[in-house]
Coordinates of C-alpha atoms and ligand atoms in Angstrom, one line a residue:
X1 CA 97.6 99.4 115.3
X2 CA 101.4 98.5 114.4
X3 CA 103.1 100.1 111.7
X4 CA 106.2 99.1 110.2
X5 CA 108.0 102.4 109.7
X6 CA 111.3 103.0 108.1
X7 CA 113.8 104.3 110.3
X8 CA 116.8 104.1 108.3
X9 CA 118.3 103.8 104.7
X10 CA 121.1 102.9 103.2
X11 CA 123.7 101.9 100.1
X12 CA 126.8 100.0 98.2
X13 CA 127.9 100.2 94.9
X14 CA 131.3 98.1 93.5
X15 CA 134.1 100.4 92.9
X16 CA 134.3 99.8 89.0
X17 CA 132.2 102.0 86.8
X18 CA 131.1 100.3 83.4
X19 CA 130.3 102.8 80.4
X20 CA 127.8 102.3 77.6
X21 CA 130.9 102.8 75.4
X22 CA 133.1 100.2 77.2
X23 CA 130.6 98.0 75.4
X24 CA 131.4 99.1 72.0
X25 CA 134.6 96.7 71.7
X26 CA 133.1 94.0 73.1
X27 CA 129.5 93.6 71.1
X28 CA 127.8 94.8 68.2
X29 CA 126.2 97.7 70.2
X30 CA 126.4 101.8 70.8
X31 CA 126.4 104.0 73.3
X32 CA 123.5 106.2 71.3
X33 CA 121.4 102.5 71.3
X34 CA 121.9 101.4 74.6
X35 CA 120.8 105.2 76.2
X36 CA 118.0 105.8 73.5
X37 CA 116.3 102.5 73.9
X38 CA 116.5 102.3 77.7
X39 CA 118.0 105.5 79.3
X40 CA 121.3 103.9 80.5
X41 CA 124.4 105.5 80.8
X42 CA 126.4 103.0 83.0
X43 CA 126.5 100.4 85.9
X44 CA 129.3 99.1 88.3
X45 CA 129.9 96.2 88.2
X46 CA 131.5 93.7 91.2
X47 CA 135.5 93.2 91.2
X48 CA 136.5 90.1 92.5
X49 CA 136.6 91.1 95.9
X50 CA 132.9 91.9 95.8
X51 CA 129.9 90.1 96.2
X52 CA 126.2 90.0 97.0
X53 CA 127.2 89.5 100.9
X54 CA 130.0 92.4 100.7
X55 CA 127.6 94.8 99.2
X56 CA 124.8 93.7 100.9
X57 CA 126.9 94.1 104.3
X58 CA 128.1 97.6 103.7
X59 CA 124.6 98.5 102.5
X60 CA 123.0 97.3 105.9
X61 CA 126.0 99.1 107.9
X62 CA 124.9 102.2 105.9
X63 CA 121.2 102.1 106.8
X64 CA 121.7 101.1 110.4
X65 CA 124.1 104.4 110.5
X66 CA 121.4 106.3 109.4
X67 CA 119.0 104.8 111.8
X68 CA 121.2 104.9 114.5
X69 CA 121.1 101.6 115.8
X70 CA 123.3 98.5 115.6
X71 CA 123.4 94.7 114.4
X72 CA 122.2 94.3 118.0
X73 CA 119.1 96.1 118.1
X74 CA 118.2 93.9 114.7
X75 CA 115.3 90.8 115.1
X76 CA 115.2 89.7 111.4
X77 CA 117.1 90.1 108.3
X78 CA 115.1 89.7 105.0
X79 CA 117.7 89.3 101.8
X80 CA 116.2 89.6 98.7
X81 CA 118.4 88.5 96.1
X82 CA 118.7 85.9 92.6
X83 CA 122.4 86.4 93.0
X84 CA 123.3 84.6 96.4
X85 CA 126.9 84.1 97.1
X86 CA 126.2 80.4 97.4
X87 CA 123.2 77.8 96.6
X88 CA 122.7 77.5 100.4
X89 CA 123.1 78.4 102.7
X90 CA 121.2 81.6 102.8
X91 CA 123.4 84.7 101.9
X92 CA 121.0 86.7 104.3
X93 CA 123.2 84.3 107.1
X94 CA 126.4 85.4 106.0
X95 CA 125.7 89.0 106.2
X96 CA 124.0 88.3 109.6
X97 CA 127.7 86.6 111.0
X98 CA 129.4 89.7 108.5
X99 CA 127.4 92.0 111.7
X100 CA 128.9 90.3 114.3
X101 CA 125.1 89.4 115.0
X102 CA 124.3 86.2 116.5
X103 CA 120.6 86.4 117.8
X104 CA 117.6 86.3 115.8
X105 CA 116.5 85.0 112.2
X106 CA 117.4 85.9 109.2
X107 CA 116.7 84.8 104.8
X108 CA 117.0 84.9 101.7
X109 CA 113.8 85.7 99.1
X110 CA 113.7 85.1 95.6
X111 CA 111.4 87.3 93.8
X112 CA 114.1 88.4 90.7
X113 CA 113.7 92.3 90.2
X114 CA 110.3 92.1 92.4
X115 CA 112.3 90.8 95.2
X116 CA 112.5 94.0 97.5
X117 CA 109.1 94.6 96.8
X118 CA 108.1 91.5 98.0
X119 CA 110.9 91.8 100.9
X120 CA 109.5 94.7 101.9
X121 CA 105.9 93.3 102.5
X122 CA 107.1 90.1 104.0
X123 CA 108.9 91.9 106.6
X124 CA 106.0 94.4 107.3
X125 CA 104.0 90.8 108.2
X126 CA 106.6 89.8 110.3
X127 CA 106.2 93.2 112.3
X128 CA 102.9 93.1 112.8
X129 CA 102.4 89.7 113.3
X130 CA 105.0 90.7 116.4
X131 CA 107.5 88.3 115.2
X132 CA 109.8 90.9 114.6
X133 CA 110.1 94.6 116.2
X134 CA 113.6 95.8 113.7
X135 CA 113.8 94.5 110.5
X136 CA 117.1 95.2 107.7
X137 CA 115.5 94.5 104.2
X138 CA 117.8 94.4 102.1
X139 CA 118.5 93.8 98.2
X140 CA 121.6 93.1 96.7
X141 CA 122.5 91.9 93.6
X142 CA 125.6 90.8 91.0
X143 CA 124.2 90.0 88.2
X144 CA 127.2 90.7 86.2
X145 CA 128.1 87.1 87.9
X146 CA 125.5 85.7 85.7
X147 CA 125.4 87.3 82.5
X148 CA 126.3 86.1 78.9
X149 CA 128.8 88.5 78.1
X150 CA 128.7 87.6 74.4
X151 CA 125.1 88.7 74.1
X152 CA 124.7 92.1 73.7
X153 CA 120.9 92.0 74.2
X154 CA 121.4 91.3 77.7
X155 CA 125.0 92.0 79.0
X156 CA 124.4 95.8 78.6
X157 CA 121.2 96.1 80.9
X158 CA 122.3 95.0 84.3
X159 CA 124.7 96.2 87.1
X160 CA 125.4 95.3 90.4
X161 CA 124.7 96.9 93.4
X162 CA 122.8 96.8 96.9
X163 CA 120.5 98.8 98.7
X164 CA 118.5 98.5 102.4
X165 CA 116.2 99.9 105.0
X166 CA 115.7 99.4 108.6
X167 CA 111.7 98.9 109.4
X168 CA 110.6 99.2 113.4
X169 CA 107.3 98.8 114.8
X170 CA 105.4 102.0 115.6
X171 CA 101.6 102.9 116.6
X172 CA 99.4 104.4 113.9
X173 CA 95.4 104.9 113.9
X174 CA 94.9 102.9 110.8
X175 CA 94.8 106.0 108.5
X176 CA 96.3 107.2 105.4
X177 CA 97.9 110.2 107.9
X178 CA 100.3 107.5 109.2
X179 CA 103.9 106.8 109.1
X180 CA 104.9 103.3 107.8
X181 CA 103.8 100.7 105.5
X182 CA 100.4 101.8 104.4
X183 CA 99.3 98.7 101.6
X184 CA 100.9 96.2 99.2
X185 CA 99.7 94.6 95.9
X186 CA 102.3 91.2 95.2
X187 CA 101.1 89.1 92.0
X188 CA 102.8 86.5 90.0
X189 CA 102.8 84.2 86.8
X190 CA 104.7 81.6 85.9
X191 CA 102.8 81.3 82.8
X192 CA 105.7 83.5 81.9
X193 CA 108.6 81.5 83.4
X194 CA 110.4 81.2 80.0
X195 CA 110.5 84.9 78.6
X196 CA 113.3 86.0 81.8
X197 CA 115.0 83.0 83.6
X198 CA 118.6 81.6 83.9
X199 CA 119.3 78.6 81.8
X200 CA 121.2 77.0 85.1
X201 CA 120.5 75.6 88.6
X202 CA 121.1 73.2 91.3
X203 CA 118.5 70.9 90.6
X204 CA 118.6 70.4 86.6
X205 CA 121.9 71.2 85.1
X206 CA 124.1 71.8 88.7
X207 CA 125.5 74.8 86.9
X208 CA 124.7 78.1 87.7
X209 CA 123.9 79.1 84.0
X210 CA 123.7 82.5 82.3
X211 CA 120.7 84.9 82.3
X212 CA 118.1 84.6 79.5
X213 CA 115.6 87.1 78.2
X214 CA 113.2 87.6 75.3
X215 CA 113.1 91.7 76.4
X216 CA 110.5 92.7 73.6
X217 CA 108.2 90.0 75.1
X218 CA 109.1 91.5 78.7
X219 CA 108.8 94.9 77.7
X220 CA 105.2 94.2 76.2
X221 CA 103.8 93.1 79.4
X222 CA 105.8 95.3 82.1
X223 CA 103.4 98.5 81.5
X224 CA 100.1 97.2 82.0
X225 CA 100.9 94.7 84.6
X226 CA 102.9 97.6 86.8
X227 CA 99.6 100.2 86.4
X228 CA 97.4 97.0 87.4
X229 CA 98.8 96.4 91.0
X230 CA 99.2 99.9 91.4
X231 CA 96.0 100.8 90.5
X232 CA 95.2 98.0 93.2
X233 CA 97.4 99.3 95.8
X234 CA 95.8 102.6 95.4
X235 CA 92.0 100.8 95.9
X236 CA 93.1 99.1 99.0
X237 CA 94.6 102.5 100.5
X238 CA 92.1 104.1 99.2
X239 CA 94.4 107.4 97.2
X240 CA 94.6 108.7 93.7
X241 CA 98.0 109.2 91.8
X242 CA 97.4 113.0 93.0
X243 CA 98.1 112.0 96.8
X244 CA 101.4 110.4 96.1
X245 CA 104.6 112.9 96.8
X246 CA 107.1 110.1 95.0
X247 CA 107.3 107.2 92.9
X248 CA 109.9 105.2 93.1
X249 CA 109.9 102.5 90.0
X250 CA 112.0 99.6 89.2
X251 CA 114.9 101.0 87.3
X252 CA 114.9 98.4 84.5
X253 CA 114.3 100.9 81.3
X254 CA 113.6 104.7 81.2
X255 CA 110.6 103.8 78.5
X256 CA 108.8 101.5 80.7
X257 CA 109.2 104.1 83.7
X258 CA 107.7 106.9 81.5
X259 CA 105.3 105.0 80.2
X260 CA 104.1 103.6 83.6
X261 CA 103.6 107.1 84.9
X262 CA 102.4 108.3 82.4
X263 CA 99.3 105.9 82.4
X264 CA 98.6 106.2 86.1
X265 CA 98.6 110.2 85.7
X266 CA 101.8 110.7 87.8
X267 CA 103.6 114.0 87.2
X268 CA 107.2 113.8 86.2
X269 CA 108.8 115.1 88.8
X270 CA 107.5 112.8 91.1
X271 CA 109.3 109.8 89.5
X272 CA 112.8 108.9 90.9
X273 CA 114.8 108.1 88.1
X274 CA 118.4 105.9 88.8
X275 CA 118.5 103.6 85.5
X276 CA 120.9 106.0 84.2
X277 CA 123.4 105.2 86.7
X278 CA 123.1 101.9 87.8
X279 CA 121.3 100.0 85.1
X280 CA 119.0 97.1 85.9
X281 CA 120.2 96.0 89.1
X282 CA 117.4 93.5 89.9
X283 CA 116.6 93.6 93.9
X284 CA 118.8 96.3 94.6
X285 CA 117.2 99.0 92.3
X286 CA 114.6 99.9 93.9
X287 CA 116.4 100.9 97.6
X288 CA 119.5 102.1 95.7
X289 CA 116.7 104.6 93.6
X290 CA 115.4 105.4 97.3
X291 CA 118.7 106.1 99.0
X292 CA 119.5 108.5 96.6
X293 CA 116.1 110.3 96.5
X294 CA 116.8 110.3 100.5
X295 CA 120.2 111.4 100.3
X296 CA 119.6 114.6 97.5
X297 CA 116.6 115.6 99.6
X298 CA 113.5 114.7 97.6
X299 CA 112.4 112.1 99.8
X300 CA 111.2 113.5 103.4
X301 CA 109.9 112.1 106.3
X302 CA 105.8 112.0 106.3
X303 CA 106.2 112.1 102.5
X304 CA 103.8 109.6 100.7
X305 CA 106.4 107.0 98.4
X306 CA 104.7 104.3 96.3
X307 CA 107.5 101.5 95.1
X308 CA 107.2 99.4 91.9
X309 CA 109.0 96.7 90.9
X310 CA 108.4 93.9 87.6
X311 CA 110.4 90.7 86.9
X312 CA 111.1 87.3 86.7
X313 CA 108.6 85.0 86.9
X314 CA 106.8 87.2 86.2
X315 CA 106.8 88.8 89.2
X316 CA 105.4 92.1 90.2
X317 CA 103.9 94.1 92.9
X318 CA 103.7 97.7 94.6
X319 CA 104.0 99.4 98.1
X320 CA 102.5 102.2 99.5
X321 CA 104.8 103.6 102.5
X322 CA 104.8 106.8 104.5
X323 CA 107.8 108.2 105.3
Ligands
UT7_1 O1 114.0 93.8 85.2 C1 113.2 92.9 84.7 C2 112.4 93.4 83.6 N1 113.2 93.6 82.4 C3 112.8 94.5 81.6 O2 112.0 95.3 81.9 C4 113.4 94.6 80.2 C5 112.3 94.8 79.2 N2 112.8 95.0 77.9 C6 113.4 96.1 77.4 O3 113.8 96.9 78.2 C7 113.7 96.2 76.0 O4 112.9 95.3 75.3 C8 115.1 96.0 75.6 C9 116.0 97.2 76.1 C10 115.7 94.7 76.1 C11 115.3 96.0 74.0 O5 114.7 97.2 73.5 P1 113.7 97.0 72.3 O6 113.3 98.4 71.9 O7 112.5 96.1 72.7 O8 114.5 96.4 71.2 P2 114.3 95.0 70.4 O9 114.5 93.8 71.3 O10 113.0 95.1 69.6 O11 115.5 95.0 69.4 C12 115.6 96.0 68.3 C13 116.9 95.7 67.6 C14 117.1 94.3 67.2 O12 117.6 94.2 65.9 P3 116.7 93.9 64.6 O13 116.1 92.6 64.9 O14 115.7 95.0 64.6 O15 117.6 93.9 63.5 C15 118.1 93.8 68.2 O16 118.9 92.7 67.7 O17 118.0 96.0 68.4 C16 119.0 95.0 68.4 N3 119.7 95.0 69.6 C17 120.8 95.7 69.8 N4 121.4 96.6 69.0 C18 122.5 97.3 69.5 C19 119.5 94.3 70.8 N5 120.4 94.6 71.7 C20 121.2 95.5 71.2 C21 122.3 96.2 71.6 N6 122.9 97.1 70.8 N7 122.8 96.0 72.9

């Protein structure tokens, strides 16, 4: 059977490096809050020459580096992003002519936070339907673009930042033994549309708007909904927490990561933690967490990875990947 196995990874951060206490003058807040209540220390945030196309670019370039290939070995870019340089069109375009590539297809997906998650299993389809041999899935995000900078129980979560990963077409028997994308879990509710949205859009107040969140509310659900699909994801492949090597969560608090882990039974040094250095940075968090676990060493190739991600929308979901 086809396998969509990662061949490459890859990375951008913005230049600027924002501290917990650059906050301090700026909004009621602390340095001591900020890291006790969710294990941030700082983000980078996107200068004026930066955006979710320029990171999103250099991140791509990095991860086809590491693969060793080029824009034109490339059948399909997936962009998952809520921060697109433009309403339309698709920012997943722009980087596409950035490459100097002009063959193939290539989008946007808007899955807030969950979005690489979801990117990740849409391109697998792609792959296996044989619509696509190489996929870049990127996420890349600058959400500093769209934060209220005057409300301090937002503005200090997020950062901006992208990460990708090249996925190819390989043969696998159909067990647990091979490399590649082994099973996915996506859910959704927009029951909860109103507890983490953006109070702008095209199509009702042609603004873009500024990002809203009631985070208590978020925070109450995130845990049990995150242990749910992984719980599924484990059922479908057919492991236990014991059988994974790493777990790579959503970086959105260092509470919510702990707890997660905790509940499903997965030891602590199997979770890759990032939220420290980046902060919430939506789409991208969840490759930016890998590249670094790639980059450091932790992450090896045939190692069993399970990525998390919780969101918008809600959205939320889980992959199981071989590496
Ligand atoms: O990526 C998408 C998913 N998003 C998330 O997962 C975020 C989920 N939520 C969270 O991570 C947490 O709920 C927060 C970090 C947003 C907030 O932590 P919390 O422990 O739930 O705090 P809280 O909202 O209950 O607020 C406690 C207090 C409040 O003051 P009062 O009402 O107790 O007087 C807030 O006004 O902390 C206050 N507060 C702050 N104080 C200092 C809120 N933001 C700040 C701040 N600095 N930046």
């Amino acid at each position: 059977m086809i396998r969509s196995v990662v061949r490459g990874t890859g990375a951008a951060l913005p230049r600027r490096i924002m501290k917990n206490a650059d906050f301090e003058g700026m909004v009621e807040t602390s340095d001591e809050w900020i890291a006790q209540r969710t294990g941030i220390r700082q983000r980078h945030i996107a200068g004026d020459d930066e955006t979710t196309a320029s990171l999103g670019e250099a991140a791509a370039r990095a991860a086809l580096d590491d693969a060793g290939l080029t824009p034109s070995d490339i059948d399909l870019i997936v962009l998952a992003t809520s921060t697109p340089n433009n309403t339309f069109p698709a920012t997943a375009v722009e980087i596409q002519n950035r490459l100097g590539m002009h063959h193939g297809f290539a989008f946007d997906l808007q899955a807030v936070c969950s979005g690489f998650v979801y990117a990740v299993t849409t391109a697998d389809l792609y792959i296996r339907g044989g619509l696509a041999r190489r996929v870049l899935v990127i996420g890349s995000e600058t959400f500093s673009r769209i934060l209220d900078w005057n409300d301090r129980s937002t503005c200090v979560l997020f950062g901006d930042g992208a990460g990708a990963i090249v996925l190819e077409a390989g043969e696998g028997t159909g067990a647990i033994a091979d490399r590649g994308v082994l099973a996915a879990s996506l859910r959704s509710d927009g029951a909860h549309k109103d507890k983490l949205f953006v109070d702008g859009g095209p199509s009702t107040t042609g603004t873009v708007g500024h990002l809203r969140m009631e985070g208590r509310e978020v925070f109450k659900h995130a845990v049990g909904m995150i242990t749910d699909v992984i719980e599924a994801t484990f059922t479908q492949a057919g492991i236990s927490a014991d059988d994974l090597d790493w777990f790579v969560p959503h970086q959105a608090n260092k509470r919510i990561i702990d707890a997660s882990a905790k509940k499903l039974g997965i030891a602590e040094q199997k979770v890759v933690v990032t939220v420290d250095m980046h902060g919430n940075t939506s789409a991208a968090s969840v490759p930016l967490a890998l590249s670094v676990a790639i980059t450091d060493g932790r992450i090896k190739k045939g190692d069993l990875v399970l990525l998390e991600a919780m969101g918008g929308g809600f959205t939320w979901g889980a992959v199981l990947v071989r590496w």
